[in-house]
Amino acid sequence: MKYFVRTYGCQMNVADSDEMSRHLRARGFSATDDPDDASIFLVNTCTVRQHAEDRAFSEIGRLRRWKAARPDRKVVVTGCAAERTRDFLERRFPHVDLVAGARSIESFGAIVDGLLAKRPADESLDYAAGAPDGRVASFVTIMRGCNYSCTYCIVPHVRGRERYRPMDEILAEVRERVEEGVRDVTLLGQTVNSYHRDGRAGRNTDFAGLLASVGAVDGVERVRFISPHPFYMTDGVIDAMATVPEVCECLHLPVQSGSDAVLHAMRRNYTRDGYLEIVGKLRQAMPGIVLSTDVIVGFPGETEDDFRQTLSLLKAVGFDWCFVFKYSPRQGTPAAERSSWPERLVEERHAACLDLAERIGLERRRRLVGTIQDVLVEEGGAGRTRGNYKVRVAGGAPAGRTVPVRVTNTDRATLEAEPVDVTAGALSAAG
Ligand code: 5AD
Ligand code: SF4
């Protein structure tokens, strides 16, 4: 009894896939890399942009033959596109056995029992038995949903309002992961830094306290979090990042646009200057912090001047890397009511923005040549710096160990490095 999981989209989906896998393992299934071996095929979908949704739909279409080969097999479709397009999926793909939207992830165990038509399994059999071996890094979901209503975004429609996991439950999961060998924990949520342990949303959250508590768990070496919203990047959170030793000097802080007019039209709840002020505080508290961001180009009404302000913001901040997305209208969102730019113009802005982001990224990486970095080695010998740069260590390195290396080449996104013995007095910079 094997299952195969295909995951589209963001890290939240990766974490949800992990959680659903644990439910399947608790019911006697084991994971396989080969769909031919599987009796359950789970497609965890994304709907944030049309492209992501289309890819999942074509895979689901192709599963008709997989199912026909052995009709007792089950096709399970989950995630954000499942939430948004349930009726369409059920009509269009009759070979799908179960559609479970992103909002039902918390009750996935019971839903699967319904599908398998058998008594609930003993959840206490869970975890350890089927935990993936040798993983040194893991996501831990701390909140779900989003109370924002950015005008381009479908997420609040499909994932609902914010829900927070209790602090003790989060810490228990962190301890469990550590027992499985995890040392690098990434806290996950749609607006992760709005976390409040009492379940109240707000700016003065307990997120800073949570960072300290997770860092204090025995065996946790590194703590990260995605994706924070600039509005909740308070002084308290920045201070916790700077003072809790386990919290890494890196931050993915989506900016979306460098133009106040566009930020306003997106309803992002901060200005260009407000964002730059946060960056200033982060750099002051953690010189050399690794910064990354998301940008949307071609938003309805984005003028040439607005677009240039996005480019100038990328230069002003100097992001280590930047994900550039072409605006994709999502049905039911306010921005989708407005007229879109011609595809050619969006393409041009996308290419120009990517090109600049690449050049800035390369410049940022070059400063790391010759520095000593601690690399936490993953399966296969490559690892990550505290700044979350991927590093290939010459001659390989033992998985699960943190080793000091000297960076030798940064031409590509994956850095190259050689092991070093002594760190005393060596050059160093956050990377
Ligand atoms: N079109 C393009 N990009 C989008 N994103 C979210 N919604 C859309 C959309 N409709 C991007 C944002 C977000 C990232 C996860 O996806 O940049 O930060
Ligand atoms: Fe979407 Fe905005 Fe919520 Fe992020 S903060 S999930 S972009 S609505």
Short mmCIF file of C-alpha atoms and ligand atoms in Angstrom, two decimals:
data_model
loop_
_atom_site.label_atom_id
_atom_site.label_comp_id
_atom_site.label_asym_id
_atom_site.label_seq_id
_atom_site.Cartn_x
_atom_site.Cartn_y
_atom_site.Cartn_z
CA MET A 1 0.00 0.00 0.00
CA LYS A 2 1.91 2.97 -1.29
CA TYR A 3 1.15 6.60 -2.00
CA PHE A 4 2.68 9.16 -4.33
CA VAL A 5 2.46 12.90 -3.66
CA ARG A 6 2.86 15.69 -6.19
CA THR A 7 3.08 19.17 -4.67
CA TYR A 8 2.58 22.41 -6.57
CA GLY A 9 3.09 25.91 -5.20
CA CYS A 10 4.44 27.42 -2.02
CA GLN A 11 6.14 26.08 1.12
CA MET A 12 2.78 26.06 2.86
CA ASN A 13 1.74 23.39 0.38
CA VAL A 14 4.96 21.47 0.97
CA ALA A 15 4.19 21.47 4.69
CA ASP A 16 0.57 20.45 4.04
CA SER A 17 1.80 17.57 1.87
CA ASP A 18 4.02 16.45 4.74
CA GLU A 19 1.08 16.58 7.10
CA MET A 20 -1.18 14.60 4.77
CA SER A 21 1.61 12.07 4.25
CA ARG A 22 1.79 11.55 8.00
CA HIS A 23 -1.95 10.78 8.04
CA LEU A 24 -1.46 8.25 5.25
CA ARG A 25 1.49 6.62 7.00
CA ALA A 26 -0.58 6.33 10.18
CA ARG A 27 -3.00 4.28 8.08
CA GLY A 28 -0.36 1.82 6.95
CA PHE A 29 0.69 3.44 3.68
CA SER A 30 4.29 4.14 2.73
CA ALA A 31 5.68 6.72 0.33
CA THR A 32 6.96 5.85 -3.14
CA ASP A 33 8.78 7.82 -5.84
CA ASP A 34 7.20 5.72 -8.55
CA PRO A 35 3.53 6.45 -9.37
CA ASP A 36 3.25 2.99 -10.98
CA ASP A 37 3.79 1.43 -7.55
CA ALA A 38 1.22 3.65 -5.84
CA SER A 39 -2.39 2.96 -5.00
CA ILE A 40 -3.02 6.55 -3.89
CA PHE A 41 -1.94 9.51 -6.04
CA LEU A 42 -2.27 12.79 -4.19
CA VAL A 43 -2.07 16.03 -6.18
CA ASN A 44 -1.67 19.01 -3.85
CA THR A 45 -2.60 21.99 -6.02
CA CYS A 46 -1.85 25.72 -6.10
CA THR A 47 -4.08 28.46 -7.43
CA VAL A 48 -2.05 31.60 -6.69
CA ARG A 49 -1.39 32.12 -10.41
CA GLN A 50 -3.21 30.62 -13.41
CA HIS A 51 -0.05 28.91 -14.62
CA ALA A 52 0.30 26.86 -11.42
CA GLU A 53 -3.33 25.80 -11.62
CA ASP A 54 -3.06 24.78 -15.28
CA ARG A 55 -0.07 22.54 -14.56
CA ALA A 56 -1.98 20.70 -11.84
CA PHE A 57 -5.05 20.31 -14.06
CA SER A 58 -3.05 18.74 -16.87
CA GLU A 59 -1.49 16.29 -14.43
CA ILE A 60 -4.92 15.39 -13.06
CA GLY A 61 -6.11 14.84 -16.66
CA ARG A 62 -3.22 12.45 -17.30
CA LEU A 63 -4.16 10.42 -14.20
CA ARG A 64 -7.21 9.07 -16.04
CA ARG A 65 -4.98 6.36 -17.54
CA TRP A 66 -3.20 5.70 -14.23
CA LYS A 67 -6.57 5.05 -12.63
CA ALA A 68 -7.88 2.99 -15.59
CA ALA A 69 -4.89 0.64 -15.26
CA ARG A 70 -6.10 -0.36 -11.76
CA PRO A 71 -9.55 1.01 -10.96
CA ASP A 72 -9.16 0.37 -7.21
CA ARG A 73 -6.52 3.12 -7.14
CA LYS A 74 -7.47 6.47 -5.63
CA VAL A 75 -6.87 9.91 -7.08
CA VAL A 76 -6.94 12.57 -4.36
CA VAL A 77 -6.85 16.29 -5.22
CA THR A 78 -6.13 18.74 -2.41
CA GLY A 79 -4.92 22.30 -1.86
CA CYS A 80 -5.90 25.75 -3.00
CA ALA A 81 -7.12 24.96 -6.53
CA ALA A 82 -9.22 22.14 -5.04
CA GLU A 83 -10.82 24.69 -2.72
CA ARG A 84 -11.47 27.18 -5.51
CA THR A 85 -12.62 24.86 -8.28
CA ARG A 86 -14.17 21.83 -6.55
CA ASP A 87 -17.25 21.70 -8.81
CA PHE A 88 -15.19 22.08 -11.95
CA LEU A 89 -12.80 19.33 -10.85
CA GLU A 90 -15.58 16.91 -10.03
CA ARG A 91 -17.34 17.56 -13.34
CA ARG A 92 -14.28 17.68 -15.56
CA PHE A 93 -12.35 14.76 -14.03
CA PRO A 94 -14.74 11.95 -13.04
CA HIS A 95 -11.75 9.71 -12.30
CA VAL A 96 -10.93 11.84 -9.25
CA ASP A 97 -12.03 10.01 -6.07
CA LEU A 98 -11.68 12.80 -3.55
CA VAL A 99 -11.45 16.60 -3.66
CA ALA A 100 -10.34 18.09 -0.33
CA GLY A 101 -9.73 21.84 -0.35
CA ALA A 102 -6.99 23.68 1.54
CA ARG A 103 -9.39 24.61 4.32
CA SER A 104 -9.99 20.96 5.20
CA ILE A 105 -6.34 20.12 5.79
CA GLU A 106 -6.93 20.12 9.55
CA SER A 107 -9.51 17.32 9.16
CA PHE A 108 -7.66 15.40 6.46
CA GLY A 109 -7.34 12.30 8.66
CA ALA A 110 -11.12 11.87 8.95
CA ILE A 111 -11.59 12.64 5.26
CA VAL A 112 -9.12 9.94 4.25
CA ASP A 113 -10.89 7.45 6.54
CA GLY A 114 -14.08 8.21 4.64
CA LEU A 115 -12.31 7.56 1.36
CA LEU A 116 -10.77 4.31 2.53
CA ALA A 117 -14.06 3.38 4.22
CA LYS A 118 -12.43 1.94 7.27
CA ARG A 119 -12.21 2.62 10.96
CA PRO A 120 -10.02 5.52 12.00
CA ALA A 121 -6.44 4.43 12.49
CA ASP A 122 -4.67 4.98 15.76
CA GLU A 123 -3.13 8.42 15.28
CA SER A 124 -0.59 7.60 17.98
CA LEU A 125 1.04 5.22 15.51
CA ASP A 126 1.87 8.29 13.53
CA TYR A 127 5.08 10.19 12.98
CA ALA A 128 8.14 8.22 14.04
CA ALA A 129 7.18 5.11 12.06
CA GLY A 130 7.15 6.79 8.71
CA ALA A 131 9.16 9.94 9.22
CA PRO A 132 11.51 10.66 6.35
CA ASP A 133 15.07 9.80 7.37
CA GLY A 134 18.03 12.07 7.33
CA ARG A 135 16.23 15.37 6.94
CA VAL A 136 18.03 18.15 8.71
CA ALA A 137 15.60 20.93 7.79
CA SER A 138 11.85 20.97 8.23
CA PHE A 139 8.86 23.29 8.06
CA VAL A 140 6.57 23.69 11.05
CA THR A 141 3.20 25.32 10.39
CA ILE A 142 2.33 27.87 13.10
CA MET A 143 -0.68 29.58 11.54
CA ARG A 144 -2.98 29.15 8.58
CA GLY A 145 -5.09 31.55 6.57
CA CYS A 146 -4.75 35.30 6.03
CA ASN A 147 -6.68 38.33 7.30
CA TYR A 148 -5.34 40.58 4.56
CA SER A 149 -7.14 41.25 1.32
CA CYS A 150 -4.42 42.20 -1.14
CA THR A 151 -6.41 42.98 -4.26
CA TYR A 152 -4.57 40.51 -6.52
CA CYS A 153 -4.55 37.58 -4.13
CA ILE A 154 -6.77 34.50 -4.05
CA VAL A 155 -5.23 33.05 -0.89
CA PRO A 156 -7.72 34.52 1.64
CA HIS A 157 -10.57 33.15 -0.52
CA VAL A 158 -9.21 29.62 -0.48
CA ARG A 159 -7.51 29.42 2.88
CA GLY A 160 -9.85 31.55 4.97
CA ARG A 161 -9.13 33.76 8.00
CA GLU A 162 -6.09 33.45 10.24
CA ARG A 163 -5.93 30.52 12.65
CA TYR A 164 -3.05 30.07 15.07
CA ARG A 165 -1.69 26.86 16.51
CA PRO A 166 -1.21 26.92 20.28
CA MET A 167 2.36 27.57 21.35
CA ASP A 168 2.73 24.24 23.23
CA GLU A 169 1.56 22.29 20.17
CA ILE A 170 4.13 24.09 18.00
CA LEU A 171 6.93 23.42 20.50
CA ALA A 172 5.91 19.76 20.75
CA GLU A 173 6.14 19.41 16.98
CA VAL A 174 9.55 21.11 16.96
CA ARG A 175 10.79 18.63 19.59
CA GLU A 176 9.45 15.73 17.52
CA ARG A 177 11.26 16.98 14.43
CA VAL A 178 14.49 17.34 16.41
CA GLU A 179 14.17 13.72 17.51
CA GLU A 180 13.95 12.77 13.84
CA GLY A 181 17.24 14.58 13.19
CA VAL A 182 16.01 18.03 12.21
CA ARG A 183 18.19 20.97 13.26
CA ASP A 184 16.95 23.74 10.99
CA VAL A 185 13.33 24.75 11.58
CA THR A 186 11.34 27.06 9.32
CA LEU A 187 8.16 28.41 10.91
CA LEU A 188 5.45 28.69 8.34
CA GLY A 189 2.34 30.78 7.84
CA GLN A 190 0.67 33.00 5.26
CA THR A 191 1.51 36.08 7.34
CA VAL A 192 3.71 34.20 9.75
CA ASN A 193 4.71 37.16 11.94
CA SER A 194 1.12 38.09 12.78
CA TYR A 195 1.19 35.00 15.03
CA HIS A 196 -0.52 35.46 18.35
CA ARG A 197 -0.68 32.61 20.79
CA ASP A 198 -4.00 33.78 22.25
CA GLY A 199 -5.54 33.59 18.84
CA ARG A 200 -5.86 37.36 18.54
CA ALA A 201 -4.48 39.01 15.44
CA GLY A 202 -2.52 42.21 15.87
CA ARG A 203 0.64 44.11 15.46
CA ASN A 204 2.04 43.52 18.92
CA THR A 205 2.07 39.81 18.55
CA ASP A 206 3.84 37.10 20.43
CA PHE A 207 5.84 36.18 17.37
CA ALA A 208 9.05 37.51 18.93
CA GLY A 209 8.40 35.31 21.98
CA LEU A 210 7.73 32.30 19.79
CA LEU A 211 11.08 32.81 18.00
CA ALA A 212 12.86 32.76 21.36
CA SER A 213 10.95 29.67 22.57
CA VAL A 214 11.64 27.71 19.38
CA GLY A 215 15.31 28.74 19.49
CA ALA A 216 15.51 27.47 23.08
CA VAL A 217 14.37 23.94 22.17
CA ASP A 218 17.27 21.54 22.76
CA GLY A 219 18.86 20.51 19.49
CA VAL A 220 17.48 23.37 17.40
CA GLU A 221 20.41 25.02 15.67
CA ARG A 222 18.68 27.30 13.20
CA VAL A 223 15.30 29.03 13.09
CA ARG A 224 13.81 30.75 10.04
CA PHE A 225 10.32 31.85 9.11
CA ILE A 226 8.25 32.51 5.97
CA SER A 227 6.38 34.51 4.82
CA PRO A 228 6.34 37.59 7.00
CA HIS A 229 4.24 40.64 6.16
CA PRO A 230 6.05 44.01 6.38
CA PHE A 231 3.27 45.42 8.58
CA TYR A 232 4.16 43.01 11.39
CA MET A 233 7.96 43.45 11.10
CA THR A 234 7.96 45.30 14.41
CA ASP A 235 11.00 46.41 16.40
CA GLY A 236 10.28 43.51 18.77
CA VAL A 237 10.51 40.96 15.96
CA ILE A 238 13.68 42.56 14.55
CA ASP A 239 15.18 42.57 18.04
CA ALA A 240 14.35 38.88 18.52
CA MET A 241 15.96 38.07 15.17
CA ALA A 242 19.11 39.89 16.20
CA THR A 243 19.35 38.53 19.76
CA VAL A 244 18.09 34.94 19.62
CA PRO A 245 21.26 33.17 18.45
CA GLU A 246 19.43 30.40 16.61
CA VAL A 247 17.41 32.80 14.43
CA CYS A 248 19.23 33.09 11.12
CA GLU A 249 20.30 36.39 9.57
CA CYS A 250 18.03 36.08 6.58
CA LEU A 251 14.57 37.26 5.67
CA HIS A 252 12.21 36.76 2.76
CA LEU A 253 10.05 39.89 2.95
CA PRO A 254 7.65 40.22 0.01
CA VAL A 255 7.48 43.81 -1.23
CA GLN A 256 5.38 43.28 -4.42
CA SER A 257 6.05 46.79 -5.80
CA GLY A 258 8.26 49.81 -5.26
CA SER A 259 5.54 52.31 -6.15
CA ASP A 260 3.26 53.83 -3.51
CA ALA A 261 0.42 54.11 -6.02
CA VAL A 262 0.62 50.40 -6.83
CA LEU A 263 1.12 49.36 -3.18
CA HIS A 264 -2.00 51.35 -2.36
CA ALA A 265 -3.97 49.77 -5.21
CA MET A 266 -2.77 46.37 -4.01
CA ARG A 267 -3.92 47.26 -0.46
CA ARG A 268 -0.60 46.21 1.00
CA ASN A 269 -0.81 48.48 4.03
CA TYR A 270 2.72 49.91 3.84
CA THR A 271 4.59 52.42 1.69
CA ARG A 272 7.86 52.28 -0.18
CA ASP A 273 9.50 54.39 2.54
CA GLY A 274 7.97 52.23 5.26
CA TYR A 275 9.47 49.14 3.64
CA LEU A 276 12.88 50.80 3.24
CA GLU A 277 12.77 51.85 6.89
CA ILE A 278 12.29 48.22 7.94
CA VAL A 279 15.22 47.19 5.73
CA GLY A 280 17.33 49.90 7.37
CA LYS A 281 16.50 48.60 10.83
CA LEU A 282 17.22 45.00 9.79
CA ARG A 283 20.61 45.94 8.35
CA GLN A 284 21.44 48.01 11.41
CA ALA A 285 20.60 45.11 13.72
CA MET A 286 22.14 42.42 11.49
CA PRO A 287 24.74 43.79 9.08
CA GLY A 288 25.07 41.41 6.17
CA ILE A 289 21.56 39.99 6.60
CA VAL A 290 20.47 38.05 3.51
CA LEU A 291 17.31 39.60 2.08
CA SER A 292 14.95 38.25 -0.54
CA THR A 293 11.58 39.30 -1.85
CA ASP A 294 8.61 38.74 -4.18
CA VAL A 295 7.68 41.26 -6.87
CA ILE A 296 4.63 41.36 -9.14
CA VAL A 297 5.02 43.14 -12.47
CA GLY A 298 2.23 44.25 -14.79
CA PHE A 299 -0.34 44.91 -12.07
CA PRO A 300 -3.39 46.70 -13.55
CA GLY A 301 -2.67 50.43 -13.72
CA GLU A 302 1.11 49.97 -13.18
CA THR A 303 2.63 52.78 -15.28
CA GLU A 304 6.12 52.89 -16.73
CA ASP A 305 7.07 55.18 -13.86
CA ASP A 306 5.58 52.81 -11.24
CA PHE A 307 7.58 49.99 -12.80
CA ARG A 308 10.79 52.05 -12.70
CA GLN A 309 10.19 52.63 -8.99
CA THR A 310 10.11 48.87 -8.47
CA LEU A 311 13.46 48.57 -10.25
CA SER A 312 14.89 51.39 -8.16
CA LEU A 313 13.67 49.77 -4.96
CA LEU A 314 15.41 46.51 -5.91
CA LYS A 315 18.63 48.49 -6.33
CA ALA A 316 18.12 50.48 -3.13
CA VAL A 317 17.67 47.33 -1.05
CA GLY A 318 20.13 45.06 -2.87
CA PHE A 319 18.18 41.82 -2.50
CA ASP A 320 20.20 38.63 -2.50
CA TRP A 321 17.45 37.12 -4.55
CA CYS A 322 14.10 38.14 -5.86
CA PHE A 323 11.16 36.17 -7.23
CA VAL A 324 9.52 38.09 -10.05
CA PHE A 325 5.94 37.18 -10.99
CA LYS A 326 3.85 38.31 -13.93
CA TYR A 327 0.54 39.56 -12.63
CA SER A 328 -2.11 36.85 -13.10
CA PRO A 329 -5.78 37.87 -12.72
CA ARG A 330 -7.62 35.64 -10.23
CA GLN A 331 -11.35 35.46 -10.58
CA GLY A 332 -13.19 37.03 -7.64
CA THR A 333 -10.35 39.34 -6.60
CA PRO A 334 -10.81 43.13 -6.94
CA ALA A 335 -7.80 43.58 -9.25
CA ALA A 336 -9.25 41.07 -11.72
CA GLU A 337 -12.08 43.56 -12.39
CA ARG A 338 -9.57 46.01 -13.80
CA SER A 339 -8.24 45.79 -17.33
CA SER A 340 -4.96 43.95 -17.73
CA TRP A 341 -1.88 45.10 -19.61
CA PRO A 342 -1.10 43.44 -22.95
CA GLU A 343 0.89 40.24 -22.42
CA ARG A 344 3.84 41.63 -24.39
CA LEU A 345 4.29 44.55 -22.01
CA VAL A 346 4.06 42.28 -18.96
CA GLU A 347 6.64 39.98 -20.56
CA GLU A 348 8.98 42.90 -21.17
CA ARG A 349 8.73 44.14 -17.59
CA HIS A 350 9.19 40.61 -16.30
CA ALA A 351 12.37 40.12 -18.35
CA ALA A 352 13.79 43.53 -17.36
CA CYS A 353 13.06 42.97 -13.68
CA LEU A 354 14.49 39.44 -13.68
CA ASP A 355 17.61 40.67 -15.43
CA LEU A 356 18.19 43.38 -12.83
CA ALA A 357 17.43 40.99 -9.95
CA GLU A 358 20.00 38.52 -11.36
CA ARG A 359 22.68 41.19 -11.64
CA ILE A 360 22.08 42.45 -8.10
CA GLY A 361 22.03 38.87 -6.80
CA LEU A 362 25.36 38.08 -8.45
CA GLU A 363 26.91 41.24 -6.97
CA ARG A 364 25.63 40.25 -3.52
CA ARG A 365 27.00 36.72 -3.84
CA ARG A 366 30.42 37.93 -4.98
CA ARG A 367 31.03 39.54 -1.60
CA LEU A 368 30.95 36.06 -0.09
CA VAL A 369 34.00 34.76 -1.99
CA GLY A 370 36.75 33.95 0.50
CA THR A 371 34.51 34.19 3.56
CA ILE A 372 34.04 31.39 6.07
CA GLN A 373 30.48 30.12 6.38
CA ASP A 374 28.89 27.47 8.59
CA VAL A 375 27.17 24.95 6.36
CA LEU A 376 24.58 22.55 7.72
CA VAL A 377 25.01 19.56 5.44
CA GLU A 378 21.97 17.81 3.99
CA GLU A 379 21.63 14.40 2.35
CA GLY A 380 23.77 14.27 -0.78
CA GLY A 381 26.61 16.38 0.60
CA ALA A 382 25.31 19.87 -0.23
CA GLY A 383 24.13 22.16 2.53
CA ARG A 384 22.95 25.62 3.47
CA THR A 385 24.50 28.64 5.11
CA ARG A 386 22.66 30.48 7.87
CA GLY A 387 21.64 32.97 5.19
CA ASN A 388 20.03 30.05 3.33
CA TYR A 389 22.48 29.98 0.44
CA LYS A 390 22.85 26.52 -0.99
CA VAL A 391 26.49 25.36 -0.95
CA ARG A 392 28.27 22.46 -2.60
CA VAL A 393 31.27 21.42 -0.53
CA ALA A 394 34.25 20.10 -2.49
CA GLY A 395 34.87 16.45 -1.66
CA GLY A 396 31.47 16.22 0.04
CA ALA A 397 30.68 16.45 3.74
CA PRO A 398 28.85 14.25 6.25
CA ALA A 399 25.07 14.82 6.31
CA GLY A 400 23.64 16.24 9.52
CA ARG A 401 26.87 18.02 10.52
CA THR A 402 27.56 21.73 10.58
CA VAL A 403 30.94 22.37 9.01
CA PRO A 404 32.91 25.55 8.44
CA VAL A 405 33.77 26.11 4.79
CA ARG A 406 35.52 28.75 2.71
CA VAL A 407 33.48 30.02 -0.24
CA THR A 408 35.45 29.65 -3.47
CA ASN A 409 32.98 30.43 -6.26
CA THR A 410 29.68 32.33 -6.42
CA ASP A 411 29.00 32.52 -10.15
CA ARG A 412 25.94 30.35 -9.77
CA ALA A 413 23.10 30.46 -7.26
CA THR A 414 24.57 27.37 -5.56
CA LEU A 415 27.85 28.47 -4.01
CA GLU A 416 30.98 26.34 -4.17
CA ALA A 417 33.18 25.95 -1.12
CA GLU A 418 36.02 23.97 0.41
CA PRO A 419 36.23 22.64 3.97
CA VAL A 420 38.41 24.56 6.44
CA ASP A 421 39.90 23.38 9.74
CA VAL A 422 40.49 26.53 11.70
CA THR A 423 38.08 29.44 11.91
CA ALA A 424 39.96 31.62 14.37
CA GLY A 425 40.62 35.03 12.92
CA ALA A 426 39.16 34.05 9.57
CA LEU A 427 37.25 36.45 7.39
CA SER A 428 33.55 36.23 7.92
CA ALA A 429 30.38 37.79 6.60
CA ALA A 430 26.77 36.75 6.97
CA GLY A 431 25.81 34.58 4.05
N1 5AD B 1 -0.40 37.26 -9.77
C1 5AD B 1 0.94 37.21 -9.71
N2 5AD B 1 1.62 36.95 -8.59
C2 5AD B 1 0.91 36.71 -7.45
N3 5AD B 1 1.29 36.42 -6.22
C3 5AD B 1 0.20 36.26 -5.44
N4 5AD B 1 -0.92 36.46 -6.19
C4 5AD B 1 -0.49 36.73 -7.45
C5 5AD B 1 -1.16 37.04 -8.66
N5 5AD B 1 -2.49 37.10 -8.74
C6 5AD B 1 2.70 36.33 -5.82
C7 5AD B 1 3.05 37.35 -4.73
C8 5AD B 1 3.22 36.49 -3.52
C9 5AD B 1 3.73 35.20 -4.11
C10 5AD B 1 3.60 34.00 -3.26
O1 5AD B 1 2.95 35.05 -5.29
O2 5AD B 1 4.27 37.97 -5.08
O3 5AD B 1 4.13 37.04 -2.58
FE1 SF4 B 2 -2.26 37.11 -0.25
FE2 SF4 B 2 -1.74 39.52 0.79
FE3 SF4 B 2 -2.54 37.48 2.42
FE4 SF4 B 2 -0.09 37.45 1.35
S1 SF4 B 2 -0.87 38.99 2.81
S2 SF4 B 2 -1.57 35.71 1.41
S3 SF4 B 2 -0.42 38.38 -0.67
S4 SF4 B 2 -3.75 38.48 0.79
#
